[in-house]
Coordinates of C-alpha atoms in Angstrom, one line a residue:
M6 CA -22.5 -33.3 -14.2
Q7 CA -25.3 -32.4 -11.8
T8 CA -27.9 -29.7 -12.5
R9 CA -29.2 -27.5 -9.8
W10 CA -31.5 -24.4 -9.7
A11 CA -29.9 -21.1 -8.7
G12 CA -31.0 -17.4 -8.4
C13 CA -34.5 -18.3 -7.4
L14 CA -35.0 -16.2 -4.3
L15 CA -33.6 -13.1 -2.7
L16 CA -33.7 -12.6 1.0
M17 CA -34.8 -9.1 1.9
G18 CA -35.0 -8.9 5.7
T19 CA -37.2 -11.8 6.6
T20 CA -39.0 -12.0 3.3
L21 CA -38.1 -14.3 0.4
L22 CA -38.7 -12.6 -3.0
P23 CA -38.7 -14.4 -6.3
L24 CA -36.1 -13.4 -8.8
G25 CA -36.6 -15.9 -11.6
C26 CA -34.9 -19.3 -11.7
K27 CA -32.3 -20.7 -14.0
S28 CA -30.5 -24.0 -14.1
T29 CA -26.8 -24.1 -13.3
T30 CA -24.5 -27.1 -13.9
Q31 CA -22.4 -28.3 -11.0
P32 CA -19.3 -30.4 -11.4
A33 CA -19.8 -34.0 -10.6
P34 CA -17.7 -35.7 -7.9
G35 CA -14.1 -36.3 -9.1
T36 CA -14.1 -33.3 -11.5
N37 CA -10.8 -31.5 -11.8
L38 CA -11.8 -28.3 -10.1
A39 CA -8.6 -26.4 -11.3
K40 CA -9.7 -26.9 -14.9
V41 CA -13.3 -25.8 -14.0
A42 CA -11.9 -22.7 -12.3
S43 CA -9.8 -21.9 -15.3
K44 CA -12.8 -22.4 -17.6
N45 CA -15.0 -20.1 -15.5
A46 CA -12.3 -17.3 -15.1
L47 CA -13.6 -13.9 -16.0
N48 CA -11.0 -13.3 -18.7
V49 CA -11.6 -9.6 -18.7
H50 CA -10.0 -7.6 -21.5
P51 CA -8.6 -4.6 -19.7
N52 CA -8.7 -2.4 -22.8
G53 CA -12.0 -3.7 -24.1
P54 CA -12.5 -6.0 -27.1
S55 CA -10.4 -3.8 -29.4
G56 CA -7.3 -4.2 -27.2
V57 CA -6.4 -0.6 -27.9
G58 CA -5.0 0.9 -24.7
P59 CA -4.2 4.4 -23.7
K60 CA -1.6 6.5 -25.6
V61 CA 0.6 7.1 -22.6
T62 CA 3.1 10.0 -22.8
G63 CA 5.4 11.2 -20.0
A64 CA 4.6 8.4 -17.5
P65 CA 7.6 7.5 -15.3
P66 CA 8.7 3.9 -15.1
E67 CA 7.1 3.3 -11.7
L68 CA 3.8 4.4 -13.0
Q69 CA 4.0 2.4 -16.3
K70 CA 4.6 -0.7 -14.1
V71 CA 1.4 0.1 -12.2
F72 CA -0.5 0.3 -15.5
D73 CA 0.9 -3.1 -16.5
Y74 CA 0.1 -4.6 -13.1
I75 CA -3.5 -3.4 -13.4
D76 CA -3.9 -5.1 -16.8
A77 CA -2.4 -8.4 -15.5
H78 CA -4.6 -8.4 -12.4
I79 CA -7.9 -7.1 -13.7
D80 CA -9.8 -10.4 -13.1
E81 CA -8.8 -10.3 -9.4
H82 CA -9.8 -6.6 -9.2
V83 CA -13.2 -7.3 -10.6
E84 CA -13.6 -10.2 -8.1
N85 CA -12.8 -7.7 -5.3
L86 CA -15.8 -5.6 -6.4
Q87 CA -18.0 -8.7 -6.7
K88 CA -17.2 -9.7 -3.1
W89 CA -18.1 -6.2 -1.9
I90 CA -21.4 -6.0 -3.7
Q91 CA -22.3 -9.5 -2.4
Q92 CA -22.3 -7.9 1.1
P93 CA -25.5 -5.9 1.3
S94 CA -25.2 -2.5 3.0
I95 CA -28.6 -0.9 3.0
S96 CA -28.6 2.2 5.2
N97 CA -32.3 2.8 5.3
S98 CA -33.0 -0.6 6.8
G99 CA -29.7 -1.2 8.5
E100 CA -29.2 -4.5 6.7
G101 CA -25.5 -5.4 6.5
I102 CA -24.3 -2.0 7.8
P103 CA -22.2 -3.3 10.7
E104 CA -20.7 -6.1 8.6
S105 CA -20.0 -3.6 5.8
A106 CA -18.3 -1.2 8.0
E107 CA -15.9 -3.9 9.3
M108 CA -15.4 -5.1 5.7
V109 CA -14.3 -1.6 4.6
K110 CA -12.0 -1.3 7.6
G111 CA -10.5 -4.6 6.4
F112 CA -9.8 -3.0 3.0
F113 CA -7.8 -0.2 4.7
D114 CA -6.0 -2.7 6.9
K115 CA -5.0 -4.7 3.8
L116 CA -3.7 -1.5 2.1
G117 CA -1.4 -1.1 5.1
C118 CA -2.9 1.9 6.9
Q119 CA -1.5 2.2 10.3
Q120 CA -4.6 3.7 11.8
T121 CA -8.1 2.2 11.1
R122 CA -11.2 2.5 13.2
V123 CA -15.0 2.1 12.9
Y124 CA -16.5 5.1 14.7
D125 CA -19.9 4.8 16.4
V126 CA -21.3 8.4 15.8
G127 CA -24.2 8.0 18.2
I128 CA -27.5 10.0 18.0
T129 CA -27.6 12.7 15.4
E130 CA -29.2 16.1 15.6
Y131 CA -32.3 14.7 13.8
G132 CA -33.0 12.3 16.6
S133 CA -31.9 9.2 14.6
P134 CA -28.8 7.1 15.3
G135 CA -26.1 7.5 12.6
N136 CA -24.5 4.6 10.9
P137 CA -20.8 4.0 11.6
V138 CA -18.1 6.0 9.9
V139 CA -14.9 4.2 8.9
Y140 CA -11.6 6.2 9.3
A141 CA -8.2 5.2 8.2
K142 CA -4.8 7.0 7.9
C143 CA -2.0 5.6 5.8
D144 CA 1.3 7.3 6.5
E145 CA 3.8 6.7 3.6
G146 CA 6.2 9.3 4.9
A147 CA 5.3 11.6 1.9
P148 CA 5.1 15.4 2.0
K149 CA 1.5 15.4 0.8
T150 CA -1.7 13.8 2.2
V151 CA -4.8 13.1 0.1
A152 CA -8.2 12.5 1.7
I153 CA -10.6 10.1 0.0
Y154 CA -14.3 10.2 0.7
W155 CA -16.4 7.0 0.3
Q156 CA -19.9 5.9 0.9
Y157 CA -20.3 2.2 1.7
D158 CA -24.1 2.3 2.0
T159 CA -26.6 1.7 -0.9
M160 CA -30.3 2.1 -1.6
P161 CA -32.7 -0.9 -1.0
V162 CA -33.9 -3.2 -3.8
T163 CA -37.5 -2.2 -4.3
Q164 CA -38.3 -4.1 -7.5
P165 CA -36.4 -7.4 -7.4
D166 CA -38.4 -8.9 -10.3
A167 CA -37.1 -6.2 -12.6
W168 CA -33.5 -7.2 -12.4
V169 CA -31.9 -9.3 -15.1
S170 CA -29.5 -10.7 -12.5
P171 CA -29.9 -11.0 -8.7
P172 CA -28.9 -7.6 -7.2
F173 CA -26.5 -9.1 -4.7
A174 CA -24.9 -11.8 -6.9
A175 CA -22.7 -9.2 -8.7
N176 CA -22.7 -11.2 -11.9
V177 CA -20.6 -10.0 -14.9
I178 CA -22.8 -10.3 -18.0
P179 CA -22.7 -9.0 -21.6
G180 CA -24.2 -5.5 -21.8
S181 CA -26.7 -6.6 -24.3
Q182 CA -28.4 -8.8 -21.7
A183 CA -29.1 -5.6 -19.7
D184 CA -30.3 -3.5 -22.6
L185 CA -26.8 -1.9 -22.9
P186 CA -25.8 -3.0 -26.4
D187 CA -22.9 -0.6 -26.7
I188 CA -21.1 -2.0 -23.6
P189 CA -19.3 -5.3 -24.0
R190 CA -19.5 -6.5 -20.3
V191 CA -21.0 -5.0 -17.2
L192 CA -21.3 -6.0 -13.5
I193 CA -24.9 -5.9 -12.3
G194 CA -25.6 -5.2 -8.7
R195 CA -26.9 -2.9 -6.1
G196 CA -24.2 -0.3 -5.4
A197 CA -22.3 -1.1 -8.6
T198 CA -22.1 2.5 -9.8
N199 CA -23.3 4.2 -6.6
S200 CA -20.7 3.9 -5.4
K201 CA -18.8 0.6 -4.8
G202 CA -17.6 0.3 -8.4
P203 CA -15.7 3.7 -8.6
E204 CA -14.5 3.2 -5.0
M205 CA -13.1 -0.3 -5.6
S206 CA -11.4 1.1 -8.7
Q207 CA -9.7 3.6 -6.4
L208 CA -8.6 0.9 -3.9
N209 CA -7.4 -1.5 -6.6
A210 CA -5.3 1.3 -8.1
L211 CA -3.7 2.1 -4.8
M212 CA -3.1 -1.5 -4.0
A213 CA -1.5 -2.0 -7.4
Y214 CA 0.8 1.1 -6.9
K215 CA 1.9 -0.3 -3.6
A216 CA 2.4 -3.8 -4.8
V217 CA 4.7 -2.6 -7.6
N218 CA 6.6 0.2 -5.8
G219 CA 6.4 -0.7 -2.1
K220 CA 4.8 2.5 -1.1
L221 CA 2.4 5.2 -2.2
P222 CA 3.6 8.6 -3.4
V223 CA 1.2 10.4 -1.0
N224 CA -0.2 9.8 2.5
L225 CA -3.9 8.9 2.6
I226 CA -6.8 9.6 4.9
F227 CA -10.0 7.7 4.2
I228 CA -13.5 8.7 5.4
A229 CA -16.2 6.2 4.6
E230 CA -19.7 6.8 5.6
G231 CA -22.8 4.6 5.9
D232 CA -25.5 7.3 5.7
E233 CA -25.1 8.8 2.2
E234 CA -28.6 7.6 1.3
R235 CA -29.9 9.0 4.6
M236 CA -28.8 12.5 4.0
D237 CA -25.3 11.9 5.5
I238 CA -26.7 12.3 9.0
G239 CA -23.9 10.2 10.6
L240 CA -21.1 11.8 8.7
R241 CA -22.4 15.3 9.5
K242 CA -22.1 14.4 13.3
F243 CA -18.7 12.8 12.7
I244 CA -17.3 15.9 11.0
K245 CA -18.7 18.1 13.9
D246 CA -17.0 15.8 16.4
H247 CA -13.8 14.8 14.6
S248 CA -12.7 17.5 12.1
D249 CA -9.2 17.3 13.6
L250 CA -8.8 13.9 11.9
L251 CA -8.6 15.7 8.6
A252 CA -6.3 18.5 9.7
E253 CA -3.3 17.1 7.7
A254 CA -5.2 16.6 4.4
D255 CA -3.9 18.8 1.6
A256 CA -6.6 17.8 -0.9
L257 CA -9.7 15.6 -1.4
Y258 CA -9.1 13.2 -4.2
A259 CA -12.4 13.7 -6.0
G260 CA -15.2 16.1 -5.2
G261 CA -16.8 19.1 -6.6
P262 CA -20.0 21.2 -6.3
S263 CA -23.3 19.9 -5.1
E264 CA -26.9 20.8 -5.1
G265 CA -28.8 21.1 -1.9
C266 CA -31.4 18.5 -0.7
V267 CA -33.7 18.6 2.3
Y268 CA -35.8 15.6 3.1
V269 CA -39.1 15.4 5.1
E270 CA -41.8 12.9 6.1
L271 CA -45.4 14.0 6.1
T272 CA -48.0 12.1 8.1
T273 CA -51.8 12.3 8.2
S274 CA -53.4 10.4 11.0
G275 CA -56.9 10.0 12.4
K276 CA -55.5 10.7 15.8
S277 CA -54.1 14.1 14.9
W278 CA -56.9 15.0 12.6
G279 CA -59.6 14.1 15.1
R280 CA -61.6 12.2 12.5
G281 CA -61.4 8.7 11.0
P282 CA -59.7 5.7 12.6
T283 CA -57.4 6.7 15.5
D284 CA -55.4 3.9 17.1
S285 CA -55.2 1.4 14.2
D286 CA -56.6 0.6 10.8
V287 CA -60.2 -0.6 10.7
H288 CA -62.4 -2.6 8.4
G289 CA -62.9 -1.0 5.0
V290 CA -66.7 -1.2 5.5
M291 CA -66.3 1.7 7.9
K292 CA -65.8 4.1 5.0
R293 CA -69.6 4.1 4.6
T294 CA -69.7 6.2 7.8
T295 CA -66.2 7.3 8.6
D296 CA -63.8 9.9 7.2
S297 CA -60.6 8.7 5.6
P298 CA -57.1 10.0 6.6
A299 CA -55.8 8.4 3.4
W300 CA -58.0 10.5 1.1
R301 CA -57.2 13.6 3.2
H302 CA -53.5 12.9 2.7
I303 CA -54.0 12.7 -1.1
Q304 CA -55.9 16.0 -1.1
M305 CA -53.2 17.6 1.0
L306 CA -50.4 16.5 -1.4
A307 CA -52.4 17.7 -4.4
S308 CA -52.7 21.2 -2.8
L309 CA -48.8 21.4 -2.8
T310 CA -48.2 21.1 -6.5
S311 CA -49.6 21.9 -10.0
K312 CA -51.8 19.2 -11.5
D313 CA -48.8 17.8 -13.5
G314 CA -46.8 17.6 -10.3
N315 CA -43.9 19.7 -11.7
T316 CA -44.5 23.1 -10.1
P317 CA -44.6 23.4 -6.3
N318 CA -47.4 25.6 -4.9
I319 CA -45.4 26.6 -1.9
P320 CA -44.9 30.4 -1.8
G321 CA -41.4 31.5 -0.9
W322 CA -39.8 28.0 -1.0
D323 CA -37.3 29.1 -3.7
N324 CA -36.3 32.4 -2.1
G325 CA -32.7 33.3 -3.1
R326 CA -32.6 31.0 -6.1
E327 CA -29.8 31.6 -8.6
F328 CA -30.3 31.1 -12.3
P329 CA -27.7 30.4 -14.9
N330 CA -25.9 33.4 -16.3
A331 CA -25.4 34.3 -19.9
K332 CA -22.1 32.5 -20.2
Q333 CA -23.5 29.3 -18.6
M334 CA -26.5 29.5 -20.9
E335 CA -24.2 29.6 -23.9
E336 CA -22.4 26.4 -22.7
L337 CA -25.8 24.8 -22.2
K338 CA -26.9 25.6 -25.7
K339 CA -23.7 24.1 -27.1
R340 CA -24.3 20.9 -25.3
A341 CA -28.0 20.9 -26.1
A342 CA -27.2 21.0 -29.8
K343 CA -25.4 17.7 -29.5
T344 CA -28.0 16.0 -27.3
D345 CA -30.2 13.2 -28.4
L346 CA -33.1 13.3 -25.9
K347 CA -34.5 9.9 -27.0
K348 CA -31.2 8.1 -26.4
M349 CA -30.6 9.9 -23.1
A350 CA -34.1 9.0 -21.8
E351 CA -33.7 5.4 -22.8
G352 CA -30.4 5.3 -21.0
Q353 CA -32.0 6.6 -17.8
G354 CA -35.1 4.3 -18.1
V355 CA -37.7 7.1 -18.5
A356 CA -40.3 7.4 -21.3
R357 CA -39.6 11.1 -21.9
Y358 CA -38.7 14.3 -20.0
M359 CA -41.0 17.1 -18.8
S360 CA -39.8 19.1 -21.9
D361 CA -39.1 18.0 -25.4
D362 CA -36.5 20.8 -25.8
P363 CA -32.9 19.6 -25.2
L364 CA -31.9 23.0 -23.8
E365 CA -34.7 23.0 -21.2
V366 CA -33.9 19.4 -20.1
I367 CA -30.2 20.1 -19.8
K368 CA -30.8 23.4 -18.0
D369 CA -33.2 21.7 -15.5
G370 CA -30.8 18.9 -15.0
R371 CA -28.0 21.3 -13.9
Y372 CA -29.8 24.3 -12.5
G373 CA -33.4 23.1 -11.8
I374 CA -35.1 22.6 -8.5
S375 CA -37.8 20.1 -7.5
F376 CA -40.2 18.7 -5.0
N377 CA -40.5 15.0 -5.3
L378 CA -42.8 12.3 -3.8
D379 CA -40.3 9.6 -3.1
G380 CA -42.7 7.1 -1.5
I381 CA -46.1 6.7 0.2
W382 CA -47.5 4.0 2.4
G383 CA -50.4 3.1 4.7
G384 CA -53.2 0.5 4.9
N385 CA -53.3 -2.5 2.6
M386 CA -49.7 -2.8 1.3
F387 CA -49.9 -6.4 0.3
P388 CA -49.5 -7.2 -3.4
G389 CA -52.4 -8.8 -5.2
G390 CA -55.7 -9.9 -3.9
A391 CA -58.1 -7.8 -1.9
G392 CA -58.3 -6.7 1.7
A393 CA -60.8 -4.3 3.2
I394 CA -58.9 -1.7 5.2
L395 CA -59.6 1.9 6.2
P396 CA -56.1 3.2 7.2
N397 CA -55.7 5.2 10.3
K398 CA -52.5 6.8 9.0
V399 CA -50.7 7.5 5.7
V400 CA -47.1 8.6 5.5
S401 CA -45.2 10.1 2.5
K402 CA -41.5 10.9 1.9
H403 CA -40.4 14.0 0.0
G404 CA -37.1 15.4 -1.2
F405 CA -36.6 19.0 -2.1
R406 CA -33.6 19.6 -4.4
Y407 CA -32.3 23.2 -4.4
V408 CA -29.5 25.4 -5.7
P409 CA -27.5 28.3 -4.4
K410 CA -28.6 30.5 -2.7
M411 CA -31.7 28.8 -1.4
D412 CA -31.9 27.5 2.1
G413 CA -33.1 24.1 3.3
M414 CA -34.5 25.4 6.5
N415 CA -36.4 28.1 4.7
I416 CA -38.0 25.4 2.5
I417 CA -39.2 23.6 5.6
K418 CA -40.5 26.8 7.1
Q419 CA -42.5 27.6 4.0
L420 CA -43.8 24.1 3.6
R421 CA -45.2 24.2 7.2
A422 CA -46.7 27.6 6.6
T423 CA -48.4 26.4 3.3
L424 CA -49.8 23.3 5.0
D425 CA -51.2 25.5 7.8
R426 CA -52.6 28.0 5.4
N427 CA -54.3 25.3 3.3
G428 CA -56.1 23.9 6.4
Y429 CA -53.7 21.0 7.2
K430 CA -52.4 22.0 10.6
D431 CA -52.9 18.5 11.8
V432 CA -50.4 17.0 9.2
E433 CA -47.2 16.1 11.0
M434 CA -43.9 17.0 9.4
K435 CA -40.6 15.3 10.4
L436 CA -37.3 16.6 9.1
I437 CA -35.1 13.7 8.1
G438 CA -32.0 15.6 7.1
D439 CA -30.6 18.5 5.1
V440 CA -27.6 18.5 2.8
P441 CA -26.8 22.2 2.0
W442 CA -25.4 23.2 -1.4
S443 CA -21.7 23.7 -2.2
R444 CA -19.9 25.5 -5.0
G445 CA -16.9 23.1 -4.6
S446 CA -13.3 24.2 -5.1
S447 CA -11.4 26.3 -7.5
P448 CA -10.6 24.4 -10.8
D449 CA -7.1 25.8 -10.4
A450 CA -6.5 23.8 -7.2
D451 CA -3.4 21.5 -7.4
I452 CA -5.5 18.4 -7.1
S453 CA -7.7 19.4 -10.1
V454 CA -4.7 20.3 -12.1
A455 CA -3.3 16.9 -11.3
H456 CA -6.5 15.3 -12.6
R457 CA -6.2 17.1 -15.9
K458 CA -2.5 16.3 -16.3
A459 CA -3.3 12.6 -15.6
A460 CA -5.9 12.7 -18.3
A461 CA -3.5 14.3 -20.7
M462 CA -0.8 11.7 -19.9
L463 CA -3.2 9.0 -20.9
G464 CA -4.2 10.7 -24.1
L465 CA -7.7 11.8 -23.0
S466 CA -9.4 15.1 -23.9
G467 CA -11.7 17.0 -21.7
D468 CA -14.2 17.1 -24.5
D469 CA -14.0 13.3 -24.9
S470 CA -17.6 12.1 -25.0
G471 CA -16.5 8.7 -23.5
Q472 CA -15.5 10.3 -20.2
Q473 CA -17.4 10.8 -17.0
M474 CA -16.5 14.0 -15.3
A475 CA -16.3 14.1 -11.5
S476 CA -19.3 15.8 -10.0
S477 CA -20.5 16.4 -13.6
D478 CA -18.0 19.2 -14.2
H479 CA -16.4 19.7 -17.6
Y480 CA -12.9 20.6 -18.5
D481 CA -10.6 21.2 -21.5
I482 CA -7.2 19.6 -21.0
G483 CA -5.7 23.1 -21.7
G484 CA -7.1 24.1 -18.3
K485 CA -10.0 26.1 -19.6
W486 CA -12.8 25.9 -17.0
K487 CA -16.3 25.0 -18.3
P488 CA -18.8 25.1 -15.4
L489 CA -21.4 23.0 -17.3
G490 CA -22.4 20.1 -15.1
V491 CA -24.1 17.7 -17.6
N492 CA -23.1 15.0 -20.0
Q493 CA -24.8 13.0 -22.7
A494 CA -25.3 10.0 -20.5
D495 CA -26.5 11.7 -17.4
P496 CA -28.1 15.1 -17.5
S497 CA -28.7 15.4 -13.8
G498 CA -26.2 15.6 -11.0
G499 CA -27.1 14.5 -7.5
Y500 CA -26.2 15.8 -4.1
W501 CA -23.2 14.6 -2.0
P502 CA -21.8 16.0 1.2
S503 CA -19.4 18.5 -0.5
Y504 CA -20.3 21.2 2.1
L505 CA -18.6 19.1 4.8
F506 CA -15.2 19.2 3.1
S507 CA -15.2 22.2 0.7
D508 CA -12.8 25.1 0.9
G509 CA -15.3 27.1 -1.3
E510 CA -18.6 28.8 -0.6
V511 CA -21.3 26.5 1.0
G512 CA -24.9 26.9 2.1
Q513 CA -23.9 26.0 5.7
K514 CA -20.5 25.4 7.3
V515 CA -20.3 22.4 9.7
G516 CA -17.1 21.5 11.4
S517 CA -13.7 23.0 10.5
V518 CA -12.7 20.9 7.5
S519 CA -11.7 23.1 4.5
I520 CA -9.7 21.4 1.7
P521 CA -9.4 21.7 -2.1
M522 CA -11.3 19.1 -4.0
G523 CA -10.2 17.4 -7.2
M524 CA -12.4 17.7 -10.2
G525 CA -11.7 16.1 -13.6
A526 CA -11.9 12.9 -15.7
R527 CA -12.4 9.9 -13.6
G528 CA -12.8 7.1 -16.2
G529 CA -15.1 4.1 -15.9
K530 CA -18.7 4.1 -16.7
G531 CA -21.8 3.0 -14.8
G532 CA -25.5 3.9 -14.5
R533 CA -29.0 3.2 -13.2
A534 CA -28.1 4.3 -9.7
H535 CA -31.1 3.6 -7.3
A536 CA -32.8 1.7 -10.2
A537 CA -33.1 -1.9 -11.3
N538 CA -30.1 -3.3 -13.1
E539 CA -27.6 -0.9 -11.7
Y540 CA -24.3 -1.5 -13.4
Y541 CA -20.6 -0.8 -13.6
T542 CA -18.7 -1.3 -16.8
I543 CA -16.1 -4.0 -16.6
E544 CA -15.2 -4.0 -20.3
G545 CA -16.0 -0.8 -22.1
S546 CA -16.2 0.1 -25.8
R547 CA -12.9 1.9 -25.2
W548 CA -10.1 1.4 -22.6
D549 CA -11.1 4.4 -20.5
N550 CA -14.7 3.2 -20.1
G551 CA -13.7 -0.1 -18.4
M552 CA -12.6 -0.8 -14.8
A553 CA -8.9 -1.1 -15.7
G554 CA -9.1 2.3 -17.4
A555 CA -10.7 3.8 -14.3
E556 CA -7.9 2.4 -12.2
K557 CA -5.1 3.8 -14.4
I558 CA -6.7 7.3 -14.2
V559 CA -6.6 7.1 -10.4
A560 CA -3.0 5.9 -10.3
A561 CA -2.0 8.7 -12.7
A562 CA -3.8 11.4 -10.8
I563 CA -2.3 10.4 -7.5
W564 CA 1.2 10.4 -9.0
E565 CA 0.7 13.7 -10.7
Y566 CA -0.5 15.3 -7.5
S567 CA 2.5 14.0 -5.6
Q568 CA 4.7 16.0 -8.1
T569 CA 2.9 19.4 -7.8
T570 CA 4.7 22.1 -5.9
T571 CA 2.4 25.1 -6.2
T572 CA 1.0 24.9 -2.7
A573 CA 3.0 24.0 0.4
P574 CA 1.8 20.9 2.2
R575 CA 0.2 21.2 5.6
P576 CA 2.2 20.2 8.6
K577 CA 2.4 16.5 9.2
T578 CA 3.0 14.2 12.1
H579 CA 4.5 11.1 10.6
V580 CA 4.2 7.7 12.3
V581 CA 7.5 6.5 13.6
K582 CA 8.4 3.2 11.9

């Protein structure tokens, strides 16, 4: 055998970053590679180490065959996800975006979609070019059409040395190696849970259904964007320009409500200020005689919040804010009584929360608002060593997360007014994007009912602590609606472009798409989105926490929706075969 070193470097743009080296053993010439491949097979247990699968009731033979197929092909399904994660798709830098868009189009081609296209959306209203949107239509000759929203982009890797496995290697490791002792096996990689893992589970389920039955029980429309981590700027333009492509959609497979988020960049420069360095950084010795734009920027930021950074000092920014009502507070209190803040904080990689009261933490996670400093740069950005520089410019990025019925553009207006009032008229403000809030759809929509029926078919309860709920919404299987929005593993929901699809109330309507969105148990488990050691569970402690379980829930929900007759399908133009 021959020993080589692997996993030593990660290429980020043009920079090689160390990731820690380990030795790997390579087969010597003449080795039987078939035996090596067999030995190195993933050997995933689809129902977890216990082998206890779902208690299926009422599944038709065609669906039970799909479940069996998923179990038999789970190694291959995991490998599909590995290959996708091994292709970087970082929207903020553009790395791998064109290749990823074509890769996603290839997924839809393989599924048998008759129409697939990568759309160049052009320049957005914010002045930046949008990343491509991938569209596909799969006509199965069925009465109903389900739209599926994807994002194929991910966040960058900002701290590569903090990963236990290279972020684009997509290695499957024991959960204990990633400080996840309760999870048997996880896949580590950027985009694993946000959102390639859940999306590949959907695709695997659909491929399995078609492999077993020859066709799907519904038609499909896919919309996959490459700008989710850039405020959906490209998708927003795509929906404005091409709403008609979703005209036949009867439902969105998974969706739900969303908070609002508006994003800005603030810049302090010597040129605009009229003091300090103007055209470029200068030698640090100049601070003896020269004003510093960097210190001015720090003072400016400090004027915008309380000393602990938790309360914005921006009058009027929260105009219209709604607070939880009495019924919602009762639900929050019930959840708080079962919440272990220490365990929840450890799971999210934080030392503690702003409050030590579980009720306050859960309430803030669902109904809170915030002003964040996402990043700041300027001057000497090189790690280690010294370097005397007086920066001519400092830039910071900020996200405001807001709730109904606040308004993103009002937040921007009040921020500008506060800066001017505080004496910082020279500070430049650039709007990066705005994702308005959305209340989602009615929980009684056919697609949501189908999700609940699918969960019941597989023996799941809406109060099951092992389940992740789509868009953090909580249900009883009996159909009782609980607008909670938090769970033990993840107290805070994020934004997504619900407002571009929703048939419910939204902060701003863009385009003409208006379709019911599915909400309910989705299965699978992942975490650490945007952080080091992002993961997706391959083998869970229970069947529904693993990848195979997530796929079975998708297949069951799609089948259940095909059987609903409450709402008449929208008119279809089927492809002539």
